[in-house]
CSV table of N, CA and C in Angstrom, one decimal:
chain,number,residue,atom,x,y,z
A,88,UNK,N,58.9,-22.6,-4.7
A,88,UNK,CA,58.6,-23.6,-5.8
A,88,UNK,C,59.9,-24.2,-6.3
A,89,UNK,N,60.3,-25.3,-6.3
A,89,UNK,CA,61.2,-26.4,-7.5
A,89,UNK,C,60.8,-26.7,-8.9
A,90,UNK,N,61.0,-26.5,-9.3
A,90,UNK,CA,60.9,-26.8,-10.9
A,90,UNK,C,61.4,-27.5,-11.7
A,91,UNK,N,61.0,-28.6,-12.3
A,91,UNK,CA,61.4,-29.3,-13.3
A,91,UNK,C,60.5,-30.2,-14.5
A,92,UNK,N,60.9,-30.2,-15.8
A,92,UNK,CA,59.8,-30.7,-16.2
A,92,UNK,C,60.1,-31.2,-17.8
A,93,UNK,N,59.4,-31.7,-18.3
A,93,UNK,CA,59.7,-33.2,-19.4
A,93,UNK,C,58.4,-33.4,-20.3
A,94,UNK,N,58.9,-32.8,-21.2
A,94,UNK,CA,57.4,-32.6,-22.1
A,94,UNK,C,57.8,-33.2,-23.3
A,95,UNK,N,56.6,-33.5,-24.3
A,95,UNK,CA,56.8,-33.5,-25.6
A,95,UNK,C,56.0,-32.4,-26.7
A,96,UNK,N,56.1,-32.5,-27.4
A,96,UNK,CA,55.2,-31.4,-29.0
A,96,UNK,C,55.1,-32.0,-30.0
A,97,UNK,N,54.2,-32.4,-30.4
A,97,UNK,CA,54.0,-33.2,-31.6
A,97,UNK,C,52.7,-31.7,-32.1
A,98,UNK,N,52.7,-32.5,-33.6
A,98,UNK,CA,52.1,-32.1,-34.7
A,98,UNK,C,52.0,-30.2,-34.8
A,99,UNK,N,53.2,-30.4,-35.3
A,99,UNK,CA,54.1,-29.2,-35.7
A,99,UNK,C,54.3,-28.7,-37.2
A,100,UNK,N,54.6,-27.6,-37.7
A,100,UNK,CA,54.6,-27.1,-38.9
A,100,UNK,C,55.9,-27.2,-39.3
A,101,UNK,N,56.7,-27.8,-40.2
A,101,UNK,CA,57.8,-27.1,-40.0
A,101,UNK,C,58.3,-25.6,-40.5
A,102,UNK,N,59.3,-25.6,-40.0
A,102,UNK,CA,60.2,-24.1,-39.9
A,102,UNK,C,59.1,-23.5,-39.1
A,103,UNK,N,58.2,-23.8,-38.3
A,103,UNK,CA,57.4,-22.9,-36.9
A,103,UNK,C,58.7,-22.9,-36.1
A,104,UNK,N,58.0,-21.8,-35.1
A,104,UNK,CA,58.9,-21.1,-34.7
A,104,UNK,C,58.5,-20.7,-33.1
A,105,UNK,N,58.5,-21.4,-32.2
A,105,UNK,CA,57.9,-21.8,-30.8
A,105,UNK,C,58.5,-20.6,-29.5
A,106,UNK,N,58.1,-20.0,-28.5
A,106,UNK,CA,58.8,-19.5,-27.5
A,106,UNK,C,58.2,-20.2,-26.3
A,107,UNK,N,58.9,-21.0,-25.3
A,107,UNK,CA,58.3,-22.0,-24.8
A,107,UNK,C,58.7,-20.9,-23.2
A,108,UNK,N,57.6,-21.0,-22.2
A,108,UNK,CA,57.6,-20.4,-21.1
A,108,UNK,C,57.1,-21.3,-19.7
A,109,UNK,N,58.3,-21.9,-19.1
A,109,UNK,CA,58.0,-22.1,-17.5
A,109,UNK,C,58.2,-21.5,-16.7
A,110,UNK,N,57.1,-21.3,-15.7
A,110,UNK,CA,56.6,-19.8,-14.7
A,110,UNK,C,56.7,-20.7,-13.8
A,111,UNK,N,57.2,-19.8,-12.5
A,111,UNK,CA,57.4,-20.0,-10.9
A,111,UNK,C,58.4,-21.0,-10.7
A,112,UNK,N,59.4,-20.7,-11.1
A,112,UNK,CA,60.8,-20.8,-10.4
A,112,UNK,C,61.2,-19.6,-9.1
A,113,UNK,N,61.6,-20.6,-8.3
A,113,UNK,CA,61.9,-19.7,-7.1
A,113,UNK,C,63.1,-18.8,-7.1
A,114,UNK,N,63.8,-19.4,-7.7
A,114,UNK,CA,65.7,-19.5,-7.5
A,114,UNK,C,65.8,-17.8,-8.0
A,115,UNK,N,66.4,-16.9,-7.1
A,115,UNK,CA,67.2,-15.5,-7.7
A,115,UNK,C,68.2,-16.4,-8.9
A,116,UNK,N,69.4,-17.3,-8.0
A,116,UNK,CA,70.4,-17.8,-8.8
A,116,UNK,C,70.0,-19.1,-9.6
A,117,UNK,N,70.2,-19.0,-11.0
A,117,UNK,CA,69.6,-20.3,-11.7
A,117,UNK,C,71.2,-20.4,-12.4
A,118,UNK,N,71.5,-21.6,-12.6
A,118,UNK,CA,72.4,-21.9,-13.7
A,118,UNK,C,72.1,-22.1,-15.2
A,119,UNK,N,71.0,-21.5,-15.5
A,119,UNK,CA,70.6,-20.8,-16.7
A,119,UNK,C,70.9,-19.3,-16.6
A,120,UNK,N,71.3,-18.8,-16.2
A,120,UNK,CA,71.7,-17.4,-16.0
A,120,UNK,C,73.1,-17.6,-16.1
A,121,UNK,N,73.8,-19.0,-16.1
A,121,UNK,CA,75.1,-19.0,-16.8
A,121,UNK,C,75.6,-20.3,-17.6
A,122,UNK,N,74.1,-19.6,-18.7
A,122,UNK,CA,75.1,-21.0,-19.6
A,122,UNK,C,74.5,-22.1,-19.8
A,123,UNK,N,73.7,-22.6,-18.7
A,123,UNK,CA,73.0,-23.8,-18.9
A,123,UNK,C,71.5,-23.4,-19.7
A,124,UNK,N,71.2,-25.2,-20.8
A,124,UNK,CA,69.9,-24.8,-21.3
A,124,UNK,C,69.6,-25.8,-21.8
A,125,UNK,N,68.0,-26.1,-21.8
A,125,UNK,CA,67.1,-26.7,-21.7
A,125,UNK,C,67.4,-28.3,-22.5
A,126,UNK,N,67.1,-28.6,-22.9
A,126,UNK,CA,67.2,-30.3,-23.7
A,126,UNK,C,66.6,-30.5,-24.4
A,127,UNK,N,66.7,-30.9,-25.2
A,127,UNK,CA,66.0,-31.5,-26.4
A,127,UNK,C,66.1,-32.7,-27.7
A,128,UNK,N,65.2,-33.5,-28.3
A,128,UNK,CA,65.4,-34.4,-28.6
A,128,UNK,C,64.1,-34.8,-29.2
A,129,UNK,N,64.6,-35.7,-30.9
A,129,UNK,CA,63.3,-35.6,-31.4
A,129,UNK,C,63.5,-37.2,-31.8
A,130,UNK,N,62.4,-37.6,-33.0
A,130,UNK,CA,62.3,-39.4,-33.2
A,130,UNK,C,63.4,-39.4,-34.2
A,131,UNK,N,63.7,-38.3,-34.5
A,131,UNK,CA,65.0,-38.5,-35.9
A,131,UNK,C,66.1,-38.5,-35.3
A,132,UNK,N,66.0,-37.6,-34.5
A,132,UNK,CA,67.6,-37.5,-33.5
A,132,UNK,C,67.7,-37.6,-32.0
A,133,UNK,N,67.3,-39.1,-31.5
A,133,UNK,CA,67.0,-39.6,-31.1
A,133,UNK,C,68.0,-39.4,-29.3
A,134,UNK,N,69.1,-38.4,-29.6
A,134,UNK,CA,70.1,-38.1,-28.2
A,134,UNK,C,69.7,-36.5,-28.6
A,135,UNK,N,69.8,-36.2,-26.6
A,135,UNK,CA,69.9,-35.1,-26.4
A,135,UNK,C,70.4,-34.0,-26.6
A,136,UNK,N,70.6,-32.6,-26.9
A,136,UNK,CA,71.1,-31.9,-27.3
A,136,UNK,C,70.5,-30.2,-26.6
A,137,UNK,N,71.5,-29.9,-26.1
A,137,UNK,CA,70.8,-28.9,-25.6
A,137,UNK,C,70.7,-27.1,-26.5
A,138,UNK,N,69.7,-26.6,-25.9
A,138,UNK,CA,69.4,-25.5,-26.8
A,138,UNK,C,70.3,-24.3,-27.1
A,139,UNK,N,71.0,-24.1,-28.3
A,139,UNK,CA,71.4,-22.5,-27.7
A,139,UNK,C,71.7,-21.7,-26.8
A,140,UNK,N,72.6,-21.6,-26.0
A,140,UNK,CA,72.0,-20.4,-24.6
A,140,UNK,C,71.5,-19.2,-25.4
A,141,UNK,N,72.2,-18.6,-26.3
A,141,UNK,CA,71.6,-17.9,-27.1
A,141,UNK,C,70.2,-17.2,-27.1
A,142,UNK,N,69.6,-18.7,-26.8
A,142,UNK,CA,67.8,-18.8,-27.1
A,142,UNK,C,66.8,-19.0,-25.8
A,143,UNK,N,67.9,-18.6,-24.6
A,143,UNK,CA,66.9,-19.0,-23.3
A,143,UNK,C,67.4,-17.8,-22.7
A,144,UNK,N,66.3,-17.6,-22.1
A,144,UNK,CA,66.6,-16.6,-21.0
A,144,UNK,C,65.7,-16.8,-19.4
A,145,UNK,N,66.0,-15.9,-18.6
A,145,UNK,CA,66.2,-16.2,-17.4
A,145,UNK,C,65.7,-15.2,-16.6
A,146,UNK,N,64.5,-15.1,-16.1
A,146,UNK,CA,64.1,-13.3,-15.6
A,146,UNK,C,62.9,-13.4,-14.7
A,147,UNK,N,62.9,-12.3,-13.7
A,147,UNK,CA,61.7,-12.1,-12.9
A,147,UNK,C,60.7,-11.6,-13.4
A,148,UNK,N,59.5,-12.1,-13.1
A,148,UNK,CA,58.2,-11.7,-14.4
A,148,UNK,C,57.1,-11.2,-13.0
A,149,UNK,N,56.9,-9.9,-13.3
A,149,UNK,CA,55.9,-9.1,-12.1
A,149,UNK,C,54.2,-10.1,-12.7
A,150,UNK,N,54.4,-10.8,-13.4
A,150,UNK,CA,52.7,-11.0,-14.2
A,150,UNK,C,52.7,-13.0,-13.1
A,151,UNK,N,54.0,-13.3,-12.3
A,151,UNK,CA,53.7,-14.0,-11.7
A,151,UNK,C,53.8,-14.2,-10.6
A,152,UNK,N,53.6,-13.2,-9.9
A,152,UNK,CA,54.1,-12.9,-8.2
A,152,UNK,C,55.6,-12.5,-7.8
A,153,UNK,N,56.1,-12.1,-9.1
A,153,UNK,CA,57.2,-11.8,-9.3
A,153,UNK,C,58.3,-12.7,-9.0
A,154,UNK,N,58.0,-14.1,-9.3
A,154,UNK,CA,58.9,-15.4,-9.5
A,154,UNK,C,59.6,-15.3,-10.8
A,155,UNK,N,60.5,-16.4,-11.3
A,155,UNK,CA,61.4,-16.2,-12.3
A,155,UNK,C,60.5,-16.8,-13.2
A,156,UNK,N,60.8,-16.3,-14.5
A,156,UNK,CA,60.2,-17.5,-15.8
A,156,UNK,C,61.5,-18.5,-16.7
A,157,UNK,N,61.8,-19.1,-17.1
A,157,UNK,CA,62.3,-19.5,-18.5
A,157,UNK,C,62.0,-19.4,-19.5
A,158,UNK,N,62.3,-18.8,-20.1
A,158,UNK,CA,61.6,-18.9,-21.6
A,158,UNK,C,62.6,-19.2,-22.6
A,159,UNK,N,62.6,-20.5,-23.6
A,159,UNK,CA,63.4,-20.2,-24.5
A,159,UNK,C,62.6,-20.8,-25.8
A,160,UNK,N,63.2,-20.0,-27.0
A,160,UNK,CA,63.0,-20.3,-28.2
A,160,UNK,C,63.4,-21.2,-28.8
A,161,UNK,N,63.0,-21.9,-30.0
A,161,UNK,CA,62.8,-23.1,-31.1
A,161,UNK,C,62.1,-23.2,-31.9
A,162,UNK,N,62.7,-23.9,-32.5
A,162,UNK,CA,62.0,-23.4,-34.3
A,162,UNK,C,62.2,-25.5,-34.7
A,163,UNK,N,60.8,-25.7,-34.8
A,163,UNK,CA,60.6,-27.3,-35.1
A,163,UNK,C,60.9,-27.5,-37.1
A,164,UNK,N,61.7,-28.5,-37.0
A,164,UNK,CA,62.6,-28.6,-38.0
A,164,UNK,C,61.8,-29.6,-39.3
A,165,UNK,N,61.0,-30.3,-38.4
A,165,UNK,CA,60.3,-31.9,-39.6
A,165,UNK,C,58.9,-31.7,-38.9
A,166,UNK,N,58.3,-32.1,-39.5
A,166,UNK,CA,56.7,-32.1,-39.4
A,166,UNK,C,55.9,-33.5,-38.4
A,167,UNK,N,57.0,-34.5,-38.9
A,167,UNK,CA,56.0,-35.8,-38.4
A,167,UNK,C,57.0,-36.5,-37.6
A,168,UNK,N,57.8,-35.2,-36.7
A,168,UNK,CA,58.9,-35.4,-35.6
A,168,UNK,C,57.8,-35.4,-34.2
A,169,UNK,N,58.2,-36.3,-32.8
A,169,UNK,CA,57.7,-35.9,-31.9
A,169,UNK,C,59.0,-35.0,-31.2
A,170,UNK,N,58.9,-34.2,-31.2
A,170,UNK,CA,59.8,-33.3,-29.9
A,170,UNK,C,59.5,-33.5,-28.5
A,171,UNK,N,60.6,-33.6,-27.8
A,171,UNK,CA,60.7,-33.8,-26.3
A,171,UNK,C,61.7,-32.6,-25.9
A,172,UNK,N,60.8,-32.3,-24.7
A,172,UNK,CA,61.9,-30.9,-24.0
A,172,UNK,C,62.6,-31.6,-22.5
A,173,UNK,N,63.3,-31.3,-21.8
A,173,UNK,CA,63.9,-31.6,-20.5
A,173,UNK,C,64.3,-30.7,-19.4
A,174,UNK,N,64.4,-30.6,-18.7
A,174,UNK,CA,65.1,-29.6,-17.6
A,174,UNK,C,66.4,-29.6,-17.5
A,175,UNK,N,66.7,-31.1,-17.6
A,175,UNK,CA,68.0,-31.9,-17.3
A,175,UNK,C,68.1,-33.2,-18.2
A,176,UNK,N,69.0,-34.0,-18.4
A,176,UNK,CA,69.1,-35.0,-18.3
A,176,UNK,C,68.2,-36.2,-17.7
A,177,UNK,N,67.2,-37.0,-18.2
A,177,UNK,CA,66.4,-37.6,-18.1
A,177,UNK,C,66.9,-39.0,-17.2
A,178,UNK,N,66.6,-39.3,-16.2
A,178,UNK,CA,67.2,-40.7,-15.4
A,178,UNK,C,65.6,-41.6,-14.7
A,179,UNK,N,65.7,-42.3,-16.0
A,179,UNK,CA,64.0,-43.4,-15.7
A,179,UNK,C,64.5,-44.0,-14.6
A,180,UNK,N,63.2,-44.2,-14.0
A,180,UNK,CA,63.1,-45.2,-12.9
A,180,UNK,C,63.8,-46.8,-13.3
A,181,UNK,N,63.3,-47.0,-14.2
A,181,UNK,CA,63.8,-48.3,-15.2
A,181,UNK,C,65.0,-48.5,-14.8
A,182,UNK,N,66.0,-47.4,-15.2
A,182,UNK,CA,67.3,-47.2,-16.0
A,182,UNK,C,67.7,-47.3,-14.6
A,183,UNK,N,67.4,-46.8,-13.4
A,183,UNK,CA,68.0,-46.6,-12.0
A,183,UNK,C,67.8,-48.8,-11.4
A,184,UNK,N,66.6,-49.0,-12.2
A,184,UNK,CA,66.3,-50.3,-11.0
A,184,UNK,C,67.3,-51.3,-11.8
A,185,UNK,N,67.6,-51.1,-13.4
A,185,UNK,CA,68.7,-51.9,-14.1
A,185,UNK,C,69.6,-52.1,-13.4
A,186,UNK,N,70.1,-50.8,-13.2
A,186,UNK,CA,71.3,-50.3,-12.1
A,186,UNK,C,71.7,-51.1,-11.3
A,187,UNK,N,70.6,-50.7,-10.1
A,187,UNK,CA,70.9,-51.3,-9.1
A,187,UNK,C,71.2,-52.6,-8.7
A,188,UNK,N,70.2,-53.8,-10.3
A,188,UNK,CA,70.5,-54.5,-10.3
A,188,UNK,C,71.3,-55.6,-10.9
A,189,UNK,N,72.5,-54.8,-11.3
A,189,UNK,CA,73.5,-55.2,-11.8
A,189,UNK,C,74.6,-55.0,-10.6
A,190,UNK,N,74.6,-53.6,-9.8
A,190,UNK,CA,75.6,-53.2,-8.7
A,190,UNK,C,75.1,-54.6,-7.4
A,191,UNK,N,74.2,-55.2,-7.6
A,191,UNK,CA,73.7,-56.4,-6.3
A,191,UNK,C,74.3,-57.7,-7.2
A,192,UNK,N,74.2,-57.5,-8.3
A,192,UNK,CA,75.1,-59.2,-8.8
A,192,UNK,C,76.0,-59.2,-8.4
A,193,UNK,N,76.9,-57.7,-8.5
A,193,UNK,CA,78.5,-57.9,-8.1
A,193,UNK,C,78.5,-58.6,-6.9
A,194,UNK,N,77.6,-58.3,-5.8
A,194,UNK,CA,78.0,-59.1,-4.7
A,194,UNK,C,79.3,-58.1,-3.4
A,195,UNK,N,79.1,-57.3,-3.9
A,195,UNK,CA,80.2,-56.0,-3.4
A,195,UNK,C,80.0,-56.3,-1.7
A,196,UNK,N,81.5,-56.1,-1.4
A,196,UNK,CA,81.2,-56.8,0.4
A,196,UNK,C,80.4,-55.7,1.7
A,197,UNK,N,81.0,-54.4,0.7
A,197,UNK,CA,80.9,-52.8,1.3
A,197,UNK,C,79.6,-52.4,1.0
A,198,UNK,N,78.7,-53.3,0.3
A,198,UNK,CA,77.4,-52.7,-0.2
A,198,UNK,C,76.0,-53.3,0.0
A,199,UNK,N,74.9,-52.8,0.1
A,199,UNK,CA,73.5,-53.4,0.5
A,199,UNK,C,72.3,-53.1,-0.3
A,200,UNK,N,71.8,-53.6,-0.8
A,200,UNK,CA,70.8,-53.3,-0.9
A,200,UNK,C,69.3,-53.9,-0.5
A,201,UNK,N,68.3,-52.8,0.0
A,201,UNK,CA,67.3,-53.6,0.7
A,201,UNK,C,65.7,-52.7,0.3
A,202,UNK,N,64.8,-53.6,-0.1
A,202,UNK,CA,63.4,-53.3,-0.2
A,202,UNK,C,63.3,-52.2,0.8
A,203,UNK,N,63.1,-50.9,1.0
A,203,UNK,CA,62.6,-50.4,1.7
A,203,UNK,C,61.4,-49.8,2.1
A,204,UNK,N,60.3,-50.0,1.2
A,204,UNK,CA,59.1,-50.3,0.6
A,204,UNK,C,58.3,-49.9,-0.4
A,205,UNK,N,57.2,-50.1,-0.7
A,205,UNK,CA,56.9,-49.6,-2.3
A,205,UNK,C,56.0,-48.7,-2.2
A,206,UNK,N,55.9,-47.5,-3.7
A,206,UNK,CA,54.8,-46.4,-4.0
A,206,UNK,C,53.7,-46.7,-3.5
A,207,UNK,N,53.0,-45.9,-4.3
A,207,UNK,CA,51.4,-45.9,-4.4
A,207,UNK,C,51.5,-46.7,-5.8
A,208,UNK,N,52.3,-46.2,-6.6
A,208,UNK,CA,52.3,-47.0,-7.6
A,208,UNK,C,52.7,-48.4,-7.9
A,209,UNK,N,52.7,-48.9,-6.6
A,209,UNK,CA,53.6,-50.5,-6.4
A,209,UNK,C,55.1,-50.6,-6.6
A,210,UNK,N,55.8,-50.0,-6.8
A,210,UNK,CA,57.3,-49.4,-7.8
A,210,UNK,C,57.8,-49.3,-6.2
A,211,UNK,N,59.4,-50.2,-6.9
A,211,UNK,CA,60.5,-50.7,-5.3
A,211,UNK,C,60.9,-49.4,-5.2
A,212,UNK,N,61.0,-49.2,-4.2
A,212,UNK,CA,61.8,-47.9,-3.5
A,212,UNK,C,62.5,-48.3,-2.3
A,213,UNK,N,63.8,-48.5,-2.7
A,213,UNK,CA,65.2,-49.1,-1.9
A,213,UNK,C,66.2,-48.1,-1.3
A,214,UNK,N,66.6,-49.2,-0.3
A,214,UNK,CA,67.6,-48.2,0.6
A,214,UNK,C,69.0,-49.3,0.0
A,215,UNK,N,70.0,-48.5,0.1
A,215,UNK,CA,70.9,-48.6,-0.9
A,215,UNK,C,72.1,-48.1,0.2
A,216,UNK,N,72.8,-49.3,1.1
A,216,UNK,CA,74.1,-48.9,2.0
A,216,UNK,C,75.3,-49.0,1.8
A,217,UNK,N,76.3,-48.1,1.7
A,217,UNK,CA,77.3,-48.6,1.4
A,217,UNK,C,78.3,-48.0,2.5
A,218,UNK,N,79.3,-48.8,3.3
A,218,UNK,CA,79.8,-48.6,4.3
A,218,UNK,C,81.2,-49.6,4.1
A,219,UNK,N,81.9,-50.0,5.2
A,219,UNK,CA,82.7,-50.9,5.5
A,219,UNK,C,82.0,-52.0,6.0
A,220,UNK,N,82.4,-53.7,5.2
A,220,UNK,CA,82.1,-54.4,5.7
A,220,UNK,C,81.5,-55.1,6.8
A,221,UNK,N,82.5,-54.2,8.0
A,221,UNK,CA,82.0,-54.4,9.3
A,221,UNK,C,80.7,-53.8,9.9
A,222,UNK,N,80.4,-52.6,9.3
A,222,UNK,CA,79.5,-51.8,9.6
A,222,UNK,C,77.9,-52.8,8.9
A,223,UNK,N,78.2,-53.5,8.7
A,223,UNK,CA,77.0,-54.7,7.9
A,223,UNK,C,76.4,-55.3,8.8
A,224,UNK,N,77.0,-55.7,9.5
A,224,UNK,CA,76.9,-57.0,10.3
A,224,UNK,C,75.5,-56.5,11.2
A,225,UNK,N,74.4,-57.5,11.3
A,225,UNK,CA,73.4,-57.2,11.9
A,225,UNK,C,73.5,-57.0,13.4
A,226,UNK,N,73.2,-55.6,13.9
A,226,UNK,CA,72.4,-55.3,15.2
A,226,UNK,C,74.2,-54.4,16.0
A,227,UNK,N,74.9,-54.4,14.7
A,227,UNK,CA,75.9,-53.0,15.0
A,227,UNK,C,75.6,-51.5,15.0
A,228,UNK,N,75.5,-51.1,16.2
A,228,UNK,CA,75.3,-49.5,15.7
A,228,UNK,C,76.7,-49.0,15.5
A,229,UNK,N,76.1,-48.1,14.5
A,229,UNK,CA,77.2,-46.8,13.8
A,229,UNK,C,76.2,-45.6,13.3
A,230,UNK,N,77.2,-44.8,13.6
A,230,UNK,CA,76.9,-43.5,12.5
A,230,UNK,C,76.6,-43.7,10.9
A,231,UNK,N,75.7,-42.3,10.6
A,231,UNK,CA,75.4,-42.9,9.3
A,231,UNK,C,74.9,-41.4,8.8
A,232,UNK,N,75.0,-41.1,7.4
A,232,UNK,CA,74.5,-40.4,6.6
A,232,UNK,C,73.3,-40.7,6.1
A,233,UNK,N,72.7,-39.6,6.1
A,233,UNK,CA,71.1,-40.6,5.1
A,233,UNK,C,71.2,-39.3,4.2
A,234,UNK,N,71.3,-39.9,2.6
A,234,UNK,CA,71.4,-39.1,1.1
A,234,UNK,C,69.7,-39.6,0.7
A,235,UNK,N,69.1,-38.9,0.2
A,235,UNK,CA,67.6,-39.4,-0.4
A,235,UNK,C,67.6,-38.0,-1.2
A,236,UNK,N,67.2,-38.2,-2.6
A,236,UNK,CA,67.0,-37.4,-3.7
A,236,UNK,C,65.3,-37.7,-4.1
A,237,UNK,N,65.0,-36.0,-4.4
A,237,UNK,CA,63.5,-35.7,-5.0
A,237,UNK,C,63.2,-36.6,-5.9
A,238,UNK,N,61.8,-37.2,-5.8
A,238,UNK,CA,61.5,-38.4,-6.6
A,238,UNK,C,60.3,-37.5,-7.5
């Protein structure tokens, strides 16, 4: 199992006091077991901030096939705050297609970008080349890396 995940918590008490638990992580080695931890961010404080390590922990749990859990603690501060939790650092689809389309204005001689087709959800999903000039040129073979990241 991979794991990652992006929640919110509304209608909260304050000074409550929460232990939040995600089950079936595969990983023996997590970088929460050194240091790293979870995200967080509410309508008042509107940038990320991550938790405590203090407050998370990191451990194999016999009650789930003996996969890892995360669990970490928090204590909700305002009442008529929405809370958002993270795995990571949040990178919208949006924020990626901005991107890309500001890196295509430049017009860069070493770079491509091209429709490579769309979701289910209609949403562009692009192949993105970046090489030497020469390696551009239509109906040149070359070697090539193909990088593609979990969507």
């Amino acid at each position: 199992f991979r794991v990652w995940f992006n929640f919110t918590v509304q209608n909260v008490t304050s000074d409550q006091r929460v232990i939040f638990n995600v089950v079936n992580f595969s990983k023996t080695k997590s970088l929460y077991r050194d240091g790293m931890s979870p995200l967080v961010k509410s309508t008042s404080r509107p940038n990320w901030q991550r938790i405590p390590p203090k407050n998370v922990f990191y451990y194999k749990c016999p009650d789930h096939q003996k996969n890892y859990v995360l669990s970490f603690a928090f204590a909700f501060d305002r009442e008529d705050d929405v809370y958002q939790f993270a795995y990571c650092y949040p990178y919208t689809y949006t924020r990626l297609q901005l991107y890309l389309e500001e890196v295509e204005k430049l017009k860069l001689e070493y770079c491509r970008r091209e429709l490579l087709c769309h979701s289910v959800q209609q949403k562009r999903l692009d192949l993105l080349t970046i090489t030497s000039p020469e390696n551009l040129q239509p109906g040149r073979p070359c070697k090539m890396v193909f990088v593609t990241a979990r969507v």
